[in-house]
Amino acid sequence: MLSDATLPDTSLPDTPRLASIHNFRDVAGPGYVTTSGQAMSRGVFYRANVLTPSPDDLAIVESLGLTAVYDVRSETEASETPDIVPVPAMYAHIPILSGNIHAEAMAIRTADAATAFMQNINRSFVVDPVTRNGFSQLFAALATTAGPQLFHCTAGKDRTGWAAALLQTLAGVPRETIMADYLLTNTYSAGYIDATVARIAAATDTDKGEVIRLLLSVDARYLDSAFEQVEHHYGTVENYLTSGLELAPELIATLESKLVS
């Protein structure tokens, strides 16, 4: 029998499923249990795709009392589809990745090329200094800002997925749980993925559908590529955080205290 210390946190209601922000969820899931038997703290950090909520969904998000929203999209992405920021949250734009990712993705013609493209994006989270600087800024803000906070990119799966995986790793959540949470994008965003694949395939050619699905979905190989790159360059996630992201030990300690009950 599980002890109370190993049970998920049930003091908060389940994170609502939002039709207009399809990949919105709590980074802690239902209260993911760490290797030490503690539970991640819920209602602290939320993740999402682009914030274009319906009025009803906006009211739900505002009821969470968010103090900050971090938009990690590129300048182009953020300007093309501006966020609708919930009151009273502060909005901060911290671009991670540069260039026109959408244009690069649309130029891909094969499934193998799509998979390699997504793996390379995830590797860039580790090897690209500009990208690392973006993650460093995000983590510093999460640590030093009080109250519930939310971070997001366009689809809420790659930049957002890596940030969530790092936070879960820092909390001590087992890798298999982190991967299962990462793959939930394919459940949460299923309707959006299906509709987008159908629309783009109809506008281009039928052979493009599989490629688009690979780009819009997540795959264990994508996240594994980032973790493998961390192990190759830094040995451990902890070294990546301190040496790669240049986060001070006291800032990491603050994050840890927020992440675990």
mmCIF file of C-alpha atoms in Angstrom:
data_model
loop_
_atom_site.group_PDB
_atom_site.id
_atom_site.type_symbol
_atom_site.label_atom_id
_atom_site.label_comp_id
_atom_site.label_asym_id
_atom_site.label_seq_id
_atom_site.Cartn_x
_atom_site.Cartn_y
_atom_site.Cartn_z
ATOM 1 C CA MET A 1 0.000 0.000 0.000
ATOM 2 C CA LEU A 2 1.205 3.509 -0.829
ATOM 3 C CA SER A 3 1.829 5.889 2.025
ATOM 4 C CA ASP A 4 0.275 9.347 2.027
ATOM 5 C CA ALA A 5 3.662 10.777 1.020
ATOM 6 C CA THR A 6 3.636 8.851 -2.263
ATOM 7 C CA LEU A 7 0.088 9.630 -3.316
ATOM 8 C CA PRO A 8 -0.641 12.333 -5.898
ATOM 9 C CA ASP A 9 -1.769 15.700 -4.559
ATOM 10 C CA THR A 10 -5.581 15.820 -4.515
ATOM 11 C CA SER A 11 -5.932 19.134 -2.701
ATOM 12 C CA LEU A 12 -6.444 20.942 -6.008
ATOM 13 C CA PRO A 13 -9.042 20.139 -8.677
ATOM 14 C CA ASP A 14 -7.849 18.466 -11.842
ATOM 15 C CA THR A 15 -6.345 20.903 -14.331
ATOM 16 C CA PRO A 16 -9.173 21.805 -16.709
ATOM 17 C CA ARG A 17 -9.081 20.650 -20.312
ATOM 18 C CA LEU A 18 -9.496 23.745 -22.471
ATOM 19 C CA ALA A 19 -10.816 23.445 -26.016
ATOM 20 C CA SER A 20 -9.282 26.735 -27.145
ATOM 21 C CA ILE A 21 -5.878 26.107 -25.466
ATOM 22 C CA HIS A 22 -5.638 22.428 -26.306
ATOM 23 C CA ASN A 23 -2.236 21.700 -24.702
ATOM 24 C CA PHE A 24 -2.841 23.506 -21.410
ATOM 25 C CA ARG A 25 -1.833 21.514 -18.313
ATOM 26 C CA ASP A 26 -0.040 21.509 -14.980
ATOM 27 C CA VAL A 27 3.682 20.695 -15.171
ATOM 28 C CA ALA A 28 3.177 18.562 -12.047
ATOM 29 C CA GLY A 29 0.453 16.500 -13.702
ATOM 30 C CA PRO A 30 -1.765 14.925 -11.029
ATOM 31 C CA GLY A 31 1.096 15.323 -8.542
ATOM 32 C CA TYR A 32 3.856 13.230 -10.077
ATOM 33 C CA VAL A 33 5.702 11.192 -7.450
ATOM 34 C CA THR A 34 9.465 11.603 -7.292
ATOM 35 C CA THR A 35 12.087 8.921 -6.722
ATOM 36 C CA SER A 36 12.234 9.998 -3.066
ATOM 37 C CA GLY A 37 8.499 9.440 -2.598
ATOM 38 C CA GLN A 38 7.482 13.103 -2.558
ATOM 39 C CA ALA A 39 4.871 14.632 -4.836
ATOM 40 C CA MET A 40 5.402 17.518 -7.212
ATOM 41 C CA SER A 41 3.556 20.654 -6.146
ATOM 42 C CA ARG A 42 0.514 21.335 -8.286
ATOM 43 C CA GLY A 43 -0.790 24.777 -9.199
ATOM 44 C CA VAL A 44 2.723 26.253 -9.380
ATOM 45 C CA PHE A 45 3.827 25.989 -13.013
ATOM 46 C CA TYR A 46 1.528 25.556 -15.995
ATOM 47 C CA ARG A 47 2.411 24.851 -19.627
ATOM 48 C CA ALA A 48 0.417 25.588 -22.769
ATOM 49 C CA ASN A 49 0.322 26.246 -26.467
ATOM 50 C CA VAL A 50 -0.393 29.747 -27.804
ATOM 51 C CA LEU A 51 -2.822 31.666 -25.593
ATOM 52 C CA THR A 52 -5.848 32.435 -27.750
ATOM 53 C CA PRO A 53 -8.615 31.386 -25.357
ATOM 54 C CA SER A 54 -12.337 31.635 -25.829
ATOM 55 C CA PRO A 55 -14.093 33.904 -23.312
ATOM 56 C CA ASP A 56 -15.138 30.888 -21.217
ATOM 57 C CA ASP A 57 -11.634 29.391 -21.231
ATOM 58 C CA LEU A 58 -10.089 32.772 -20.428
ATOM 59 C CA ALA A 59 -12.284 32.974 -17.333
ATOM 60 C CA ILE A 60 -11.063 29.528 -16.248
ATOM 61 C CA VAL A 61 -7.412 30.493 -16.728
ATOM 62 C CA GLU A 62 -7.927 33.757 -14.858
ATOM 63 C CA SER A 63 -9.398 31.811 -11.933
ATOM 64 C CA LEU A 64 -5.955 30.199 -11.437
ATOM 65 C CA GLY A 65 -4.493 33.519 -10.283
ATOM 66 C CA LEU A 66 -1.512 33.487 -12.619
ATOM 67 C CA THR A 67 1.092 36.112 -11.820
ATOM 68 C CA ALA A 68 3.135 35.749 -15.019
ATOM 69 C CA VAL A 69 2.919 34.420 -18.566
ATOM 70 C CA TYR A 70 6.174 33.663 -20.410
ATOM 71 C CA ASP A 71 5.896 33.538 -24.191
ATOM 72 C CA VAL A 72 8.950 31.720 -25.555
ATOM 73 C CA ARG A 73 7.967 31.968 -29.214
ATOM 74 C CA SER A 74 10.086 33.778 -31.780
ATOM 75 C CA GLU A 75 9.439 37.426 -32.626
ATOM 76 C CA THR A 76 7.661 36.334 -35.806
ATOM 77 C CA GLU A 77 5.424 33.808 -34.065
ATOM 78 C CA ALA A 78 4.480 36.221 -31.299
ATOM 79 C CA SER A 79 3.666 39.067 -33.683
ATOM 80 C CA GLU A 80 1.577 36.886 -36.009
ATOM 81 C CA THR A 81 -0.618 35.519 -33.195
ATOM 82 C CA PRO A 82 -0.458 37.741 -30.100
ATOM 83 C CA ASP A 83 -1.343 36.249 -26.726
ATOM 84 C CA ILE A 84 -4.530 37.083 -24.908
ATOM 85 C CA VAL A 85 -3.005 37.531 -21.469
ATOM 86 C CA PRO A 86 -5.146 36.560 -18.456
ATOM 87 C CA VAL A 87 -5.660 39.220 -15.811
ATOM 88 C CA PRO A 88 -3.712 40.057 -13.653
ATOM 89 C CA ALA A 89 -0.714 38.191 -15.060
ATOM 90 C CA MET A 90 2.419 39.984 -16.206
ATOM 91 C CA TYR A 91 3.419 39.167 -19.798
ATOM 92 C CA ALA A 92 7.077 38.536 -20.647
ATOM 93 C CA HIS A 93 8.408 37.630 -24.065
ATOM 94 C CA ILE A 94 11.512 35.409 -23.887
ATOM 95 C CA PRO A 95 12.239 34.190 -27.435
ATOM 96 C CA ILE A 96 13.694 30.687 -27.720
ATOM 97 C CA LEU A 97 14.764 29.676 -31.247
ATOM 98 C CA SER A 98 15.132 32.207 -34.004
ATOM 99 C CA GLY A 99 14.291 32.329 -37.690
ATOM 100 C CA ASN A 100 11.121 31.178 -39.417
ATOM 101 C CA ILE A 101 10.598 27.684 -38.031
ATOM 102 C CA HIS A 102 7.266 27.357 -39.838
ATOM 103 C CA ALA A 103 8.843 28.008 -43.239
ATOM 104 C CA GLU A 104 11.632 25.525 -42.549
ATOM 105 C CA ALA A 105 9.131 22.886 -41.493
ATOM 106 C CA MET A 106 6.905 23.398 -44.535
ATOM 107 C CA ALA A 107 9.884 22.786 -46.826
ATOM 108 C CA ILE A 108 10.302 19.238 -45.476
ATOM 109 C CA ARG A 109 9.107 16.548 -47.874
ATOM 110 C CA THR A 110 9.759 13.159 -46.227
ATOM 111 C CA ALA A 111 8.959 11.461 -42.927
ATOM 112 C CA ASP A 112 12.628 10.735 -42.247
ATOM 113 C CA ALA A 113 13.509 14.380 -42.811
ATOM 114 C CA ALA A 114 10.673 15.465 -40.487
ATOM 115 C CA THR A 115 11.893 13.193 -37.699
ATOM 116 C CA ALA A 116 15.488 14.385 -38.139
ATOM 117 C CA PHE A 117 14.297 18.021 -38.109
ATOM 118 C CA MET A 118 12.495 17.541 -34.807
ATOM 119 C CA GLN A 119 15.442 15.715 -33.273
ATOM 120 C CA ASN A 120 17.783 18.526 -34.327
ATOM 121 C CA ILE A 121 15.504 21.148 -32.768
ATOM 122 C CA ASN A 122 15.626 19.247 -29.492
ATOM 123 C CA ARG A 123 19.418 18.925 -29.693
ATOM 124 C CA SER A 124 19.650 22.672 -30.254
ATOM 125 C CA PHE A 125 18.131 23.206 -26.795
ATOM 126 C CA VAL A 126 21.418 21.840 -25.472
ATOM 127 C CA VAL A 127 24.086 22.908 -27.968
ATOM 128 C CA ASP A 128 22.934 26.326 -29.197
ATOM 129 C CA PRO A 129 24.128 29.145 -26.883
ATOM 130 C CA VAL A 130 21.363 31.570 -27.882
ATOM 131 C CA THR A 131 18.713 28.950 -27.202
ATOM 132 C CA ARG A 132 20.306 28.035 -23.872
ATOM 133 C CA ASN A 133 20.242 31.707 -22.914
ATOM 134 C CA GLY A 134 16.496 31.768 -23.524
ATOM 135 C CA PHE A 135 15.920 28.775 -21.275
ATOM 136 C CA SER A 136 18.187 30.346 -18.665
ATOM 137 C CA GLN A 137 16.094 33.529 -18.652
ATOM 138 C CA LEU A 138 12.895 31.494 -18.386
ATOM 139 C CA PHE A 139 14.122 29.432 -15.447
ATOM 140 C CA ALA A 140 15.450 32.481 -13.629
ATOM 141 C CA ALA A 141 12.057 34.160 -14.001
ATOM 142 C CA LEU A 142 10.195 31.063 -12.801
ATOM 143 C CA ALA A 143 12.420 30.888 -9.736
ATOM 144 C CA THR A 144 12.269 34.546 -8.768
ATOM 145 C CA THR A 145 8.612 35.361 -9.470
ATOM 146 C CA ALA A 146 6.025 34.576 -6.821
ATOM 147 C CA GLY A 147 2.739 32.830 -7.470
ATOM 148 C CA PRO A 148 1.443 30.467 -10.157
ATOM 149 C CA GLN A 149 3.116 30.966 -13.538
ATOM 150 C CA LEU A 150 2.633 29.758 -17.097
ATOM 151 C CA PHE A 151 5.046 29.309 -20.002
ATOM 152 C CA HIS A 152 4.200 28.442 -23.578
ATOM 153 C CA CYS A 153 5.325 28.302 -27.188
ATOM 154 C CA THR A 154 3.186 27.813 -30.299
ATOM 155 C CA ALA A 155 2.179 24.147 -30.006
ATOM 156 C CA GLY A 156 3.240 23.740 -26.370
ATOM 157 C CA LYS A 157 5.313 20.666 -27.109
ATOM 158 C CA ASP A 158 8.970 21.310 -28.039
ATOM 159 C CA ARG A 159 10.382 24.399 -26.293
ATOM 160 C CA THR A 160 7.636 24.068 -23.701
ATOM 161 C CA GLY A 161 8.074 20.300 -23.523
ATOM 162 C CA TRP A 162 11.802 20.596 -22.849
ATOM 163 C CA ALA A 163 11.294 23.202 -20.130
ATOM 164 C CA ALA A 164 8.681 20.981 -18.467
ATOM 165 C CA ALA A 165 10.947 17.924 -18.703
ATOM 166 C CA LEU A 166 13.793 19.848 -17.073
ATOM 167 C CA LEU A 167 11.577 21.021 -14.219
ATOM 168 C CA GLN A 168 10.304 17.489 -13.668
ATOM 169 C CA THR A 169 13.864 16.156 -13.727
ATOM 170 C CA LEU A 170 14.911 18.787 -11.202
ATOM 171 C CA ALA A 171 12.036 17.712 -8.970
ATOM 172 C CA GLY A 172 13.258 14.109 -9.113
ATOM 173 C CA VAL A 173 10.503 12.591 -11.248
ATOM 174 C CA PRO A 174 11.545 9.293 -12.908
ATOM 175 C CA ARG A 175 12.443 9.530 -16.605
ATOM 176 C CA GLU A 176 9.663 7.143 -17.638
ATOM 177 C CA THR A 177 7.080 9.412 -15.998
ATOM 178 C CA ILE A 178 8.612 12.450 -17.678
ATOM 179 C CA MET A 179 8.404 10.724 -21.053
ATOM 180 C CA ALA A 180 4.798 9.662 -20.495
ATOM 181 C CA ASP A 181 3.898 13.257 -19.616
ATOM 182 C CA TYR A 182 5.762 14.542 -22.678
ATOM 183 C CA LEU A 183 3.822 12.169 -24.937
ATOM 184 C CA LEU A 184 0.482 13.435 -23.557
ATOM 185 C CA THR A 185 0.672 16.166 -26.195
ATOM 186 C CA ASN A 186 -0.495 13.537 -28.686
ATOM 187 C CA THR A 187 -3.637 13.081 -26.573
ATOM 188 C CA TYR A 188 -4.289 16.675 -25.571
ATOM 189 C CA SER A 189 -3.667 18.050 -29.064
ATOM 190 C CA ALA A 190 -5.149 15.168 -31.076
ATOM 191 C CA GLY A 191 -8.051 17.178 -32.480
ATOM 192 C CA TYR A 192 -5.829 20.103 -33.433
ATOM 193 C CA ILE A 193 -3.279 17.779 -35.048
ATOM 194 C CA ASP A 194 -5.899 15.885 -37.059
ATOM 195 C CA ALA A 195 -7.576 19.070 -38.278
ATOM 196 C CA THR A 196 -4.293 20.740 -39.228
ATOM 197 C CA VAL A 197 -3.002 17.659 -41.048
ATOM 198 C CA ALA A 198 -6.231 17.458 -43.048
ATOM 199 C CA ARG A 199 -6.212 21.158 -43.903
ATOM 200 C CA ILE A 200 -2.566 21.329 -44.990
ATOM 201 C CA ALA A 201 -2.695 18.024 -46.880
ATOM 202 C CA ALA A 202 -5.744 19.232 -48.801
ATOM 203 C CA ALA A 203 -4.012 22.498 -49.677
ATOM 204 C CA THR A 204 -0.755 20.849 -50.785
ATOM 205 C CA ASP A 205 -0.680 17.144 -51.597
ATOM 206 C CA THR A 206 -1.813 13.937 -49.945
ATOM 207 C CA ASP A 207 1.751 12.727 -49.398
ATOM 208 C CA LYS A 208 2.398 15.669 -47.039
ATOM 209 C CA GLY A 209 0.034 14.412 -44.326
ATOM 210 C CA GLU A 210 2.456 12.049 -42.593
ATOM 211 C CA VAL A 211 5.164 14.717 -42.604
ATOM 212 C CA ILE A 212 2.869 17.315 -41.040
ATOM 213 C CA ARG A 213 1.721 14.850 -38.386
ATOM 214 C CA LEU A 214 5.322 14.129 -37.377
ATOM 215 C CA LEU A 215 6.006 17.857 -37.083
ATOM 216 C CA LEU A 216 2.896 18.607 -35.043
ATOM 217 C CA SER A 217 3.122 15.569 -32.761
ATOM 218 C CA VAL A 218 5.717 14.445 -30.232
ATOM 219 C CA ASP A 219 7.766 11.282 -30.373
ATOM 220 C CA ALA A 220 9.980 9.700 -27.727
ATOM 221 C CA ARG A 221 12.888 10.045 -30.151
ATOM 222 C CA TYR A 222 12.574 13.843 -30.031
ATOM 223 C CA LEU A 223 12.923 14.182 -26.256
ATOM 224 C CA ASP A 224 15.498 11.395 -26.124
ATOM 225 C CA SER A 225 17.662 13.413 -28.527
ATOM 226 C CA ALA A 226 17.770 16.318 -26.082
ATOM 227 C CA PHE A 227 18.576 14.138 -23.073
ATOM 228 C CA GLU A 228 21.243 12.246 -25.036
ATOM 229 C CA GLN A 229 22.799 15.570 -26.021
ATOM 230 C CA VAL A 230 22.836 16.639 -22.382
ATOM 231 C CA GLU A 231 24.597 13.426 -21.395
ATOM 232 C CA HIS A 232 27.133 13.843 -24.210
ATOM 233 C CA HIS A 233 27.986 17.479 -23.478
ATOM 234 C CA TYR A 234 27.347 17.843 -19.746
ATOM 235 C CA GLY A 235 27.048 14.364 -18.257
ATOM 236 C CA THR A 236 23.971 15.200 -16.160
ATOM 237 C CA VAL A 237 20.964 17.511 -16.262
ATOM 238 C CA GLU A 238 22.319 19.206 -13.134
ATOM 239 C CA ASN A 239 25.551 20.094 -14.968
ATOM 240 C CA TYR A 240 23.521 21.340 -17.921
ATOM 241 C CA LEU A 241 21.563 23.636 -15.630
ATOM 242 C CA THR A 242 24.647 25.022 -13.881
ATOM 243 C CA SER A 243 27.160 25.057 -16.754
ATOM 244 C CA GLY A 244 24.956 25.177 -19.837
ATOM 245 C CA LEU A 245 22.242 27.506 -18.563
ATOM 246 C CA GLU A 246 24.567 29.153 -16.032
ATOM 247 C CA LEU A 247 21.962 29.031 -13.277
ATOM 248 C CA ALA A 248 23.268 29.810 -9.795
ATOM 249 C CA PRO A 249 22.970 27.013 -7.193
ATOM 250 C CA GLU A 250 20.729 29.151 -4.995
ATOM 251 C CA LEU A 251 18.351 29.776 -7.915
ATOM 252 C CA ILE A 252 18.180 26.043 -8.626
ATOM 253 C CA ALA A 253 17.478 25.436 -4.933
ATOM 254 C CA THR A 254 14.616 27.932 -5.094
ATOM 255 C CA LEU A 255 13.140 26.110 -8.076
ATOM 256 C CA GLU A 256 13.444 22.786 -6.267
ATOM 257 C CA SER A 257 11.585 24.168 -3.257
ATOM 258 C CA LYS A 258 8.750 25.309 -5.511
ATOM 259 C CA LEU A 259 8.575 22.041 -7.415
ATOM 260 C CA VAL A 260 8.248 19.580 -4.554
ATOM 261 C CA SER A 261 5.695 19.566 -1.760
#
